[in-house]
Amino acid sequence: MAVIQKYGKNYSPDLVCHKENHLPDKIGAPGSHKKWTEQNTSWSRPVARVWTVVLLLGTCLLYCARVAMPICAVSMAEQFKWSKRESGMVLGSFFWGYCFTQVFGGYVSDRVGGEKVLLLSAAAWGSMTAFTPILAHFCSQPILSMTLARFLMGLLQGVHYPSLASLCSQKVVESERGFLMSTVGSGSYLGTLVIGGAGSLMLDLYGWESVFYVSGLLSVMWAYCMWKYLLKGEGPIITLESLGNSGPQSKLSKRHWLRLLKQPAVCAVIVTHLCTASTFFTLLSWLPTFFKDTFPEAKGWVFNVIPWFVAIPSSLFSGCLSDHLISQGYDTASVRKLMQFFSMGVSSVFTLLLCGTTTFPWAVAFVSATMGLTTFSHSGVSVNVQDLAPSCAGALFGVMNTCGAFSGVLMVYFSGYLIEATGSWATVFALITTVNLLGLCTFLAFAEARRVDIESSKVRHHNIHI
C-alpha cells in the first residue's frame, strides 16, 4: 500500500512485484541479509529525535562556515586590493572542490557509516574556517591562499549531504525519513540567516576575521559534542579494509546507468537541477556585494537576514502545497512542473526587476521574493528524481549535484567578469534569468513522474529497493 500511495497515478504492478519478491536469497551471498540487519539497526524514535536536532544544528553550522566568505568578501577585497574578477575566483573556487567529493562521500559513508564521515569532515572544515584569517594575513599572496582555502572547504563540505542520505537510509525507518530530511535540510536556510545577521554585526563591530573565528570554532565544538555524547567517544576510524567491503546497497550495472541516462526525463532533471543550482549559488555569492555596491549606506544585517526569513516558511509552504495537490488527485508530474514554474519562472520576474533603478526597500523586497520562490524547487526537480528512479535516487542526485556545483563554479566566476567588464549588475541578473528560463523550458517539455529505472520486459529484483 505504501508503494501505491507514494506513486499515485504512476503506480505500476511491477512495483508490487519488486516489493513482494525482495527476498534475502536474491542479494549477495548467504548470510548477507543477517549482516544487513545487524549492521543497520534503526534508531528508536527518541534517539532519532536527538539526531535530528544535532544534524539540524550541524547543517546550520555548515552554511555558517560556507557563507562566511561571501559576507566578508567586500571587506577582504578592500583590504587586499582584489578586483571583482579576483573576488569571483576566490568565491568560485569553493565549488571546484565541492563538485569532486559528492559521489566519494556517499561511497565511503555506505561502507563505514555516515556519522563517521560527518564527524571527520566537520572537524576538518571547521578548523579550516577558523584558520582562514591566519592564512590570509601570513601568506605573501592572500589571493592564492584564500583560493586554496576555499577549494579545500569545498572538498570537505562536499561529503555532507551524501553522508546525511546514507545515514538516514541506514538508521531511520522509512516512515520517519521524510521528517528528518526535511527538518535537517531547513538548516541550510537557518544557517544562512544566522550568519547573515550575526555575521554582519560581527563584521561591523569586530572585523571580518571574527566571522571566521566564531563560525569555525562553533563547528569544531559541534563535532566534539557529537563524538563525545552521541558516538560515546568511539574513534571515527576509517580503514582501507572497511572501504573495500561492499556495502548493503546493490551495485547498478554500467548498462543500467547508460539506459537510465538516455531517458529524456532523467536528462531533463539533470539539466534543470544544473540551472537551478548555478543560479542559486550565484545569488548566494554575489548578493552581499550587490547591496554593498548599490546601497553603501545600508546595514548589512538587513539584506543578509530578511531574504532568509522569507525562504524558510516559503520552503515549508511549497512542500505542504505539493503534497496537498497530489493527495487531491492531481497528476504528480503536473504538480512537479507547477512547483518548478514558481521556482524558476515567477522568481525570474523579480530578478529582472532588480535590473532597473530601485530603492533599497524595494531591492530587499525583490531579492526576498526571488529567494523565497527559488525554494519551491525542493518540491519540484529535487523530488522528481525520487519519482523517476527510487532504486538509485541517491546516486543520481549525486550526479545532479556534481553537475550543479561545477556549473556554479563557472557562473560565479563569469558573473564577476561581467560585473567588471560592463560595470552593471543588470547583466548578471539577466544571465540568471536566461539560465532559469532554459532550465524551466527543459523541465516543462520533458519532465515525467513515472519510473524509468525498471524495464517492463525484465524484472530485476536485486536492483530495486523500496
Short mmCIF file of C-alpha atoms in Angstrom, two decimals:
data_model
loop_
_atom_site.label_atom_id
_atom_site.label_comp_id
_atom_site.label_asym_id
_atom_site.label_seq_id
_atom_site.Cartn_x
_atom_site.Cartn_y
_atom_site.Cartn_z
CA MET A 1 0.00 0.00 0.00
CA ALA A 2 2.92 2.35 0.75
CA VAL A 3 4.10 2.00 -2.83
CA ILE A 4 0.66 2.73 -4.25
CA GLN A 5 0.22 5.83 -2.08
CA LYS A 6 3.67 7.11 -2.92
CA TYR A 7 3.37 6.91 -6.67
CA GLY A 8 -0.33 7.62 -7.04
CA LYS A 9 -1.31 7.65 -10.70
CA ASN A 10 2.12 6.46 -11.72
CA TYR A 11 1.63 3.17 -9.91
CA SER A 12 2.64 0.09 -11.83
CA PRO A 13 2.02 -3.57 -10.97
CA ASP A 14 5.74 -4.13 -11.48
CA LEU A 15 6.41 -2.16 -8.29
CA VAL A 16 4.39 -4.54 -6.16
CA CYS A 17 6.22 -7.40 -7.78
CA HIS A 18 9.54 -5.88 -6.74
CA LYS A 19 8.31 -5.32 -3.23
CA GLU A 20 6.93 -8.79 -2.74
CA ASN A 21 9.86 -10.61 -4.26
CA HIS A 22 12.58 -8.76 -2.39
CA LEU A 23 13.95 -11.86 -0.62
CA PRO A 24 17.29 -12.30 1.17
CA ASP A 25 18.47 -15.05 -1.20
CA LYS A 26 18.34 -12.56 -4.08
CA ILE A 27 21.01 -10.38 -2.57
CA GLY A 28 24.62 -11.45 -2.39
CA ALA A 29 25.88 -14.48 -0.56
CA PRO A 30 24.10 -16.46 2.16
CA GLY A 31 24.06 -14.59 5.43
CA SER A 32 24.14 -11.16 3.83
CA HIS A 33 20.58 -10.42 4.96
CA LYS A 34 21.55 -11.15 8.54
CA LYS A 35 24.60 -8.92 8.19
CA TRP A 36 22.42 -6.12 6.82
CA THR A 37 20.03 -6.39 9.77
CA GLU A 38 22.80 -6.41 12.36
CA GLN A 39 24.75 -3.51 10.88
CA ASN A 40 21.76 -1.28 10.21
CA THR A 41 19.65 -1.37 13.38
CA SER A 42 17.28 1.57 13.17
CA TRP A 43 17.28 4.28 15.79
CA SER A 44 14.44 4.34 18.28
CA ARG A 45 12.17 7.37 18.00
CA PRO A 46 13.74 9.27 20.96
CA VAL A 47 17.24 8.65 19.57
CA ALA A 48 16.11 9.71 16.10
CA ARG A 49 14.74 12.97 17.52
CA VAL A 50 18.07 13.72 19.22
CA TRP A 51 19.98 13.03 15.99
CA THR A 52 17.52 15.22 14.07
CA VAL A 53 18.29 18.20 16.30
CA VAL A 54 22.05 17.52 16.17
CA LEU A 55 22.10 17.17 12.40
CA LEU A 56 19.93 20.28 12.01
CA LEU A 57 22.49 22.23 14.04
CA GLY A 58 25.34 20.69 12.02
CA THR A 59 23.78 21.72 8.71
CA CYS A 60 23.17 25.19 10.12
CA LEU A 61 26.86 25.49 11.05
CA LEU A 62 27.84 24.08 7.65
CA TYR A 63 26.18 27.04 5.96
CA CYS A 64 27.52 29.49 8.55
CA ALA A 65 31.02 28.45 7.56
CA ARG A 66 30.18 28.34 3.85
CA VAL A 67 28.58 31.79 3.68
CA ALA A 68 31.23 33.48 5.84
CA MET A 69 33.38 34.22 2.80
CA PRO A 70 30.63 35.84 0.65
CA ILE A 71 29.65 38.05 3.59
CA CYS A 72 33.25 39.12 4.22
CA ALA A 73 34.28 39.29 0.55
CA VAL A 74 33.74 43.05 0.23
CA SER A 75 35.82 43.90 3.30
CA MET A 76 38.55 41.45 2.31
CA ALA A 77 38.62 42.81 -1.24
CA GLU A 78 39.10 46.34 0.09
CA GLN A 79 41.89 45.28 2.44
CA PHE A 80 43.78 43.09 -0.03
CA LYS A 81 43.01 45.19 -3.15
CA TRP A 82 41.15 42.47 -5.05
CA SER A 83 39.31 43.21 -8.26
CA LYS A 84 35.82 41.87 -8.95
CA ARG A 85 37.35 39.13 -11.09
CA GLU A 86 39.72 38.08 -8.31
CA SER A 87 36.85 38.09 -5.80
CA GLY A 88 34.90 35.88 -8.17
CA MET A 89 37.85 33.50 -8.40
CA VAL A 90 38.02 33.17 -4.60
CA LEU A 91 34.26 32.71 -4.25
CA GLY A 92 34.02 30.27 -7.16
CA SER A 93 36.93 28.08 -6.04
CA PHE A 94 34.68 26.59 -3.35
CA PHE A 95 32.57 24.87 -5.98
CA TRP A 96 35.59 23.36 -7.72
CA GLY A 97 36.23 21.35 -4.59
CA TYR A 98 32.56 20.81 -3.80
CA CYS A 99 31.81 19.07 -7.08
CA PHE A 100 34.57 16.45 -6.68
CA THR A 101 33.53 14.77 -3.42
CA GLN A 102 29.77 14.19 -3.84
CA VAL A 103 29.97 10.61 -5.10
CA PHE A 104 33.05 9.81 -2.99
CA GLY A 105 31.31 10.96 0.19
CA GLY A 106 28.37 8.67 -0.46
CA TYR A 107 30.65 5.75 -1.34
CA VAL A 108 32.63 6.00 1.92
CA SER A 109 29.51 6.62 4.03
CA ASP A 110 27.81 3.50 2.69
CA ARG A 111 30.78 1.42 3.85
CA VAL A 112 31.90 2.93 7.15
CA GLY A 113 28.81 4.86 8.31
CA GLY A 114 27.62 8.34 7.53
CA GLU A 115 28.11 9.54 11.11
CA LYS A 116 31.88 8.94 10.90
CA VAL A 117 32.22 10.86 7.65
CA LEU A 118 30.11 13.72 9.03
CA LEU A 119 32.25 13.89 12.17
CA LEU A 120 35.62 13.89 10.41
CA SER A 121 34.57 16.33 7.72
CA ALA A 122 33.01 18.78 10.22
CA ALA A 123 36.15 18.80 12.35
CA ALA A 124 38.22 19.44 9.21
CA TRP A 125 36.13 22.21 7.59
CA GLY A 126 35.51 23.82 10.97
CA SER A 127 39.26 24.02 11.59
CA MET A 128 39.84 25.32 8.07
CA THR A 129 37.29 28.09 8.64
CA ALA A 130 38.89 29.15 11.93
CA PHE A 131 42.37 29.27 10.34
CA THR A 132 41.25 31.29 7.30
CA PRO A 133 42.20 34.73 8.72
CA ILE A 134 45.62 33.41 9.73
CA LEU A 135 46.25 32.12 6.22
CA ALA A 136 45.13 35.44 4.75
CA HIS A 137 47.42 37.59 6.92
CA PHE A 138 50.54 35.45 6.99
CA CYS A 139 50.68 34.46 3.32
CA SER A 140 52.51 36.81 0.96
CA GLN A 141 49.82 36.22 -1.70
CA PRO A 142 46.41 36.31 0.05
CA ILE A 143 44.57 35.75 -3.22
CA LEU A 144 46.31 32.39 -3.64
CA SER A 145 45.91 31.26 -0.03
CA MET A 146 42.22 32.19 0.03
CA THR A 147 41.55 30.46 -3.29
CA LEU A 148 43.23 27.30 -1.99
CA ALA A 149 41.40 27.54 1.35
CA ARG A 150 38.03 27.83 -0.36
CA PHE A 151 38.87 24.91 -2.65
CA LEU A 152 39.67 22.73 0.38
CA MET A 153 36.47 23.91 2.07
CA GLY A 154 34.53 22.71 -0.96
CA LEU A 155 36.25 19.32 -0.87
CA LEU A 156 35.48 18.86 2.83
CA GLN A 157 31.89 20.11 2.74
CA GLY A 158 31.01 18.18 -0.42
CA VAL A 159 30.59 14.95 1.56
CA HIS A 160 27.98 16.38 3.95
CA TYR A 161 24.72 15.78 2.10
CA PRO A 162 25.67 12.35 0.66
CA SER A 163 26.64 11.32 4.20
CA LEU A 164 23.28 12.53 5.51
CA ALA A 165 21.45 10.50 2.86
CA SER A 166 23.49 7.39 3.67
CA LEU A 167 22.99 7.79 7.44
CA CYS A 168 19.26 8.31 7.00
CA SER A 169 18.86 5.23 4.80
CA GLN A 170 20.74 3.05 7.31
CA LYS A 171 19.41 4.31 10.64
CA VAL A 172 15.94 5.80 10.12
CA VAL A 173 12.81 3.78 9.41
CA GLU A 174 11.11 4.62 6.13
CA SER A 175 8.07 6.23 7.74
CA GLU A 176 10.23 8.84 9.52
CA ARG A 177 12.83 9.69 6.87
CA GLY A 178 10.81 12.50 5.33
CA PHE A 179 10.53 14.38 8.63
CA LEU A 180 14.25 14.02 9.41
CA MET A 181 15.49 15.04 5.96
CA SER A 182 13.12 18.00 5.61
CA THR A 183 13.97 19.28 9.08
CA VAL A 184 17.70 18.87 8.61
CA GLY A 185 17.50 20.43 5.15
CA SER A 186 15.98 23.60 6.60
CA GLY A 187 19.26 24.07 8.44
CA SER A 188 20.76 25.50 5.24
CA TYR A 189 18.37 28.47 5.35
CA LEU A 190 18.68 28.80 9.11
CA GLY A 191 22.48 28.85 8.83
CA THR A 192 22.42 31.48 6.10
CA LEU A 193 20.01 33.51 8.22
CA VAL A 194 22.16 33.26 11.36
CA ILE A 195 25.43 34.13 9.65
CA GLY A 196 23.69 36.87 7.69
CA GLY A 197 22.52 38.55 10.90
CA ALA A 198 25.17 37.74 13.49
CA GLY A 199 27.96 37.71 10.91
CA SER A 200 27.08 41.17 9.63
CA LEU A 201 27.08 42.55 13.18
CA MET A 202 30.44 40.93 13.96
CA LEU A 203 31.78 42.27 10.68
CA ASP A 204 30.81 45.84 11.61
CA LEU A 205 31.92 45.61 15.25
CA TYR A 206 34.99 43.36 15.29
CA GLY A 207 36.16 43.00 11.69
CA TRP A 208 35.85 40.22 9.12
CA GLU A 209 38.25 37.93 10.98
CA SER A 210 35.77 37.43 13.82
CA VAL A 211 33.19 35.89 11.44
CA PHE A 212 35.60 33.10 10.51
CA TYR A 213 36.83 32.53 14.06
CA VAL A 214 33.37 32.19 15.60
CA SER A 215 31.78 30.03 12.86
CA GLY A 216 34.84 27.78 12.66
CA LEU A 217 35.20 27.22 16.41
CA LEU A 218 31.48 26.55 16.83
CA SER A 219 31.69 23.91 14.10
CA VAL A 220 34.62 22.19 15.81
CA MET A 221 32.71 22.25 19.11
CA TRP A 222 29.69 20.67 17.38
CA ALA A 223 31.89 17.86 16.04
CA TYR A 224 33.38 17.30 19.50
CA CYS A 225 29.97 17.15 21.19
CA MET A 226 28.70 14.72 18.54
CA TRP A 227 31.73 12.48 19.13
CA LYS A 228 31.54 12.74 22.93
CA TYR A 229 27.82 12.32 23.57
CA LEU A 230 26.31 10.56 20.54
CA LEU A 231 29.18 8.34 19.43
CA LYS A 232 30.23 7.84 23.08
CA GLY A 233 33.84 8.72 22.37
CA GLU A 234 34.33 5.97 19.79
CA GLY A 235 37.15 6.78 17.40
CA PRO A 236 35.96 7.59 13.84
CA ILE A 237 38.45 5.20 12.30
CA ILE A 238 38.19 4.63 8.56
CA THR A 239 40.42 1.79 7.33
CA LEU A 240 41.25 0.60 3.85
CA GLU A 241 39.67 -2.73 4.76
CA SER A 242 36.37 -1.06 5.64
CA LEU A 243 36.43 0.88 2.39
CA GLY A 244 36.98 -2.31 0.46
CA ASN A 245 33.99 -4.06 1.97
CA SER A 246 30.94 -3.96 -0.27
CA GLY A 247 28.01 -2.17 1.30
CA PRO A 248 24.46 -3.49 1.51
CA GLN A 249 23.35 -1.40 -1.45
CA SER A 250 23.08 -3.17 -4.75
CA LYS A 251 25.55 -2.34 -7.48
CA LEU A 252 23.98 -0.97 -10.60
CA SER A 253 25.48 -2.20 -13.81
CA LYS A 254 27.09 0.04 -16.39
CA ARG A 255 24.38 -0.97 -18.86
CA HIS A 256 21.69 0.03 -16.38
CA TRP A 257 23.21 3.50 -15.95
CA LEU A 258 23.63 4.03 -19.68
CA ARG A 259 19.99 3.12 -20.26
CA LEU A 260 18.91 5.38 -17.41
CA LEU A 261 20.87 8.39 -18.65
CA LYS A 262 19.36 8.02 -22.11
CA GLN A 263 15.89 8.70 -20.73
CA PRO A 264 14.70 12.24 -21.67
CA ALA A 265 13.11 12.71 -18.24
CA VAL A 266 16.39 11.92 -16.48
CA CYS A 267 18.33 14.29 -18.73
CA ALA A 268 15.71 16.98 -18.04
CA VAL A 269 16.13 16.54 -14.28
CA ILE A 270 19.92 16.85 -14.54
CA VAL A 271 19.80 19.94 -16.78
CA THR A 272 17.13 21.63 -14.65
CA HIS A 273 18.97 20.97 -11.39
CA LEU A 274 22.17 22.26 -13.00
CA CYS A 275 20.43 25.53 -13.89
CA THR A 276 18.73 25.84 -10.51
CA ALA A 277 21.93 25.21 -8.55
CA SER A 278 24.10 27.54 -10.63
CA THR A 279 21.68 30.49 -10.32
CA PHE A 280 21.22 29.88 -6.58
CA PHE A 281 24.98 29.72 -5.97
CA THR A 282 25.46 32.91 -7.99
CA LEU A 283 22.87 34.79 -5.96
CA LEU A 284 24.27 33.42 -2.70
CA SER A 285 27.80 34.52 -3.61
CA TRP A 286 27.17 37.94 -5.13
CA LEU A 287 24.09 39.44 -3.41
CA PRO A 288 26.07 40.85 -0.44
CA THR A 289 28.42 42.58 -2.88
CA PHE A 290 25.48 43.87 -4.93
CA PHE A 291 23.93 45.57 -1.90
CA LYS A 292 27.27 46.99 -0.72
CA ASP A 293 27.98 48.46 -4.16
CA THR A 294 24.48 49.76 -4.88
CA PHE A 295 23.47 50.87 -1.37
CA PRO A 296 26.76 51.53 0.50
CA GLU A 297 24.99 53.15 3.48
CA ALA A 298 22.64 50.21 4.05
CA LYS A 299 23.00 48.00 7.11
CA GLY A 300 24.33 44.58 6.22
CA TRP A 301 22.12 42.69 8.66
CA VAL A 302 19.01 43.87 6.77
CA PHE A 303 19.80 42.42 3.35
CA ASN A 304 21.63 39.41 4.80
CA VAL A 305 18.71 38.38 7.03
CA ILE A 306 15.33 39.32 5.56
CA PRO A 307 15.54 37.13 2.38
CA TRP A 308 16.20 34.04 4.52
CA PHE A 309 13.34 34.88 6.87
CA VAL A 310 11.18 34.60 3.76
CA ALA A 311 12.88 31.47 2.41
CA ILE A 312 12.24 29.23 5.44
CA PRO A 313 8.42 29.44 5.52
CA SER A 314 8.32 29.52 1.73
CA SER A 315 10.14 26.19 1.56
CA LEU A 316 7.78 24.62 4.09
CA PHE A 317 4.75 26.02 2.27
CA SER A 318 5.85 24.60 -1.09
CA GLY A 319 6.18 21.13 0.41
CA CYS A 320 2.74 21.29 2.01
CA LEU A 321 1.18 22.65 -1.19
CA SER A 322 2.66 19.98 -3.47
CA ASP A 323 1.68 17.14 -1.10
CA HIS A 324 -1.85 18.54 -0.82
CA LEU A 325 -2.29 18.80 -4.60
CA ILE A 326 -1.08 15.24 -5.14
CA SER A 327 -3.34 13.93 -2.36
CA GLN A 328 -6.27 15.65 -4.09
CA GLY A 329 -5.65 13.54 -7.20
CA TYR A 330 -3.67 15.94 -9.39
CA ASP A 331 -1.10 14.36 -11.69
CA THR A 332 2.29 14.12 -9.98
CA ALA A 333 4.26 15.30 -12.99
CA SER A 334 2.00 18.34 -13.36
CA VAL A 335 2.50 19.27 -9.71
CA ARG A 336 6.28 18.97 -10.05
CA LYS A 337 6.19 21.24 -13.10
CA LEU A 338 4.00 23.77 -11.28
CA MET A 339 6.44 23.95 -8.38
CA GLN A 340 9.35 24.39 -10.76
CA PHE A 341 7.47 27.10 -12.65
CA PHE A 342 7.24 29.13 -9.43
CA SER A 343 10.88 28.37 -8.61
CA MET A 344 12.41 29.36 -11.96
CA GLY A 345 9.72 31.26 -13.83
CA VAL A 346 8.00 33.55 -11.33
CA SER A 347 11.24 34.15 -9.41
CA SER A 348 12.88 35.38 -12.63
CA VAL A 349 10.32 38.18 -12.84
CA PHE A 350 11.54 39.59 -9.51
CA THR A 351 15.17 39.05 -10.54
CA LEU A 352 14.60 41.15 -13.66
CA LEU A 353 13.05 43.91 -11.56
CA LEU A 354 16.45 44.31 -9.88
CA CYS A 355 17.89 45.42 -13.22
CA GLY A 356 16.09 48.77 -13.05
CA THR A 357 16.74 51.70 -10.80
CA THR A 358 15.14 50.98 -7.45
CA THR A 359 15.28 51.97 -3.79
CA PHE A 360 16.82 49.89 -1.02
CA PRO A 361 13.48 48.67 0.44
CA TRP A 362 12.26 47.58 -2.99
CA ALA A 363 15.57 45.83 -3.72
CA VAL A 364 15.27 43.89 -0.45
CA ALA A 365 11.66 43.01 -1.32
CA PHE A 366 12.60 41.78 -4.82
CA VAL A 367 15.51 39.70 -3.52
CA SER A 368 13.33 38.23 -0.76
CA ALA A 369 10.67 37.24 -3.30
CA THR A 370 13.33 35.72 -5.55
CA MET A 371 14.92 33.65 -2.80
CA GLY A 372 11.55 32.60 -1.38
CA LEU A 373 10.23 31.37 -4.73
CA THR A 374 13.52 29.62 -5.51
CA THR A 375 12.87 27.23 -2.60
CA PHE A 376 9.90 25.77 -4.48
CA SER A 377 12.41 23.61 -6.38
CA HIS A 378 12.57 21.39 -3.27
CA SER A 379 9.08 20.22 -4.24
CA GLY A 380 9.90 20.18 -7.95
CA VAL A 381 13.08 18.89 -9.53
CA SER A 382 14.66 17.80 -6.23
CA VAL A 383 11.79 15.40 -5.52
CA ASN A 384 11.26 14.39 -9.14
CA VAL A 385 14.46 12.33 -9.08
CA GLN A 386 12.79 10.07 -6.50
CA ASP A 387 9.75 9.70 -8.74
CA LEU A 388 11.91 8.63 -11.67
CA ALA A 389 14.48 6.36 -10.05
CA PRO A 390 13.76 5.36 -6.44
CA SER A 391 16.17 2.43 -6.72
CA CYS A 392 19.15 4.74 -7.29
CA ALA A 393 17.87 8.19 -6.30
CA GLY A 394 20.86 8.88 -4.05
CA ALA A 395 23.45 8.13 -6.70
CA LEU A 396 21.52 10.03 -9.34
CA PHE A 397 21.16 13.02 -7.04
CA GLY A 398 24.93 12.89 -6.53
CA VAL A 399 25.39 13.16 -10.28
CA MET A 400 22.94 16.09 -10.38
CA ASN A 401 24.65 17.88 -7.50
CA THR A 402 28.07 17.40 -9.07
CA CYS A 403 26.85 18.98 -12.30
CA GLY A 404 25.21 21.80 -10.35
CA ALA A 405 28.37 22.52 -8.36
CA PHE A 406 30.52 22.52 -11.49
CA SER A 407 28.20 24.96 -13.23
CA GLY A 408 28.21 27.07 -10.06
CA VAL A 409 31.98 27.45 -10.38
CA LEU A 410 31.72 28.75 -13.91
CA MET A 411 28.74 31.01 -13.33
CA VAL A 412 30.07 32.64 -10.14
CA TYR A 413 33.39 33.42 -11.86
CA PHE A 414 31.73 34.55 -15.09
CA SER A 415 29.43 36.87 -13.12
CA GLY A 416 32.47 38.57 -11.61
CA TYR A 417 33.89 39.02 -15.10
CA LEU A 418 30.61 40.53 -16.35
CA ILE A 419 30.43 43.00 -13.47
CA GLU A 420 34.00 44.14 -14.08
CA ALA A 421 33.65 44.29 -17.86
CA THR A 422 30.29 46.07 -18.04
CA GLY A 423 30.14 47.84 -14.68
CA SER A 424 26.48 46.86 -14.45
CA TRP A 425 24.70 44.40 -12.19
CA ALA A 426 21.88 44.19 -14.74
CA THR A 427 24.00 41.85 -16.88
CA VAL A 428 24.30 39.39 -14.00
CA PHE A 429 20.56 39.41 -13.27
CA ALA A 430 19.84 38.99 -16.99
CA LEU A 431 22.21 35.99 -17.08
CA ILE A 432 20.46 34.43 -14.08
CA THR A 433 17.07 34.90 -15.75
CA THR A 434 18.28 33.35 -19.02
CA VAL A 435 19.68 30.28 -17.27
CA ASN A 436 16.49 29.90 -15.23
CA LEU A 437 14.28 30.02 -18.32
CA LEU A 438 16.49 27.47 -20.08
CA GLY A 439 16.11 25.02 -17.21
CA LEU A 440 12.38 25.69 -16.86
CA CYS A 441 11.64 25.10 -20.55
CA THR A 442 13.61 21.83 -20.43
CA PHE A 443 11.69 20.64 -17.38
CA LEU A 444 8.27 21.60 -18.73
CA ALA A 445 8.98 19.85 -22.02
CA PHE A 446 10.47 16.56 -20.85
CA ALA A 447 9.77 16.01 -17.14
CA GLU A 448 7.76 12.96 -16.12
CA ALA A 449 6.90 11.23 -12.86
CA ARG A 450 6.76 7.59 -13.96
CA ARG A 451 9.52 5.19 -13.00
CA VAL A 452 12.28 4.81 -15.58
CA ASP A 453 14.72 2.72 -13.54
CA ILE A 454 12.96 -0.58 -14.36
CA GLU A 455 12.47 -2.47 -17.60
CA SER A 456 8.98 -3.67 -18.43
CA SER A 457 10.34 -6.76 -20.18
CA LYS A 458 12.77 -7.76 -17.45
CA VAL A 459 12.29 -7.63 -13.71
CA ARG A 460 15.50 -7.26 -11.75
CA HIS A 461 14.54 -7.82 -8.17
CA HIS A 462 18.08 -7.42 -6.85
CA ASN A 463 18.43 -3.91 -8.23
CA ILE A 464 15.25 -2.42 -6.78
CA HIS A 465 14.85 -1.34 -3.15
CA ILE A 466 11.61 0.24 -1.97
#
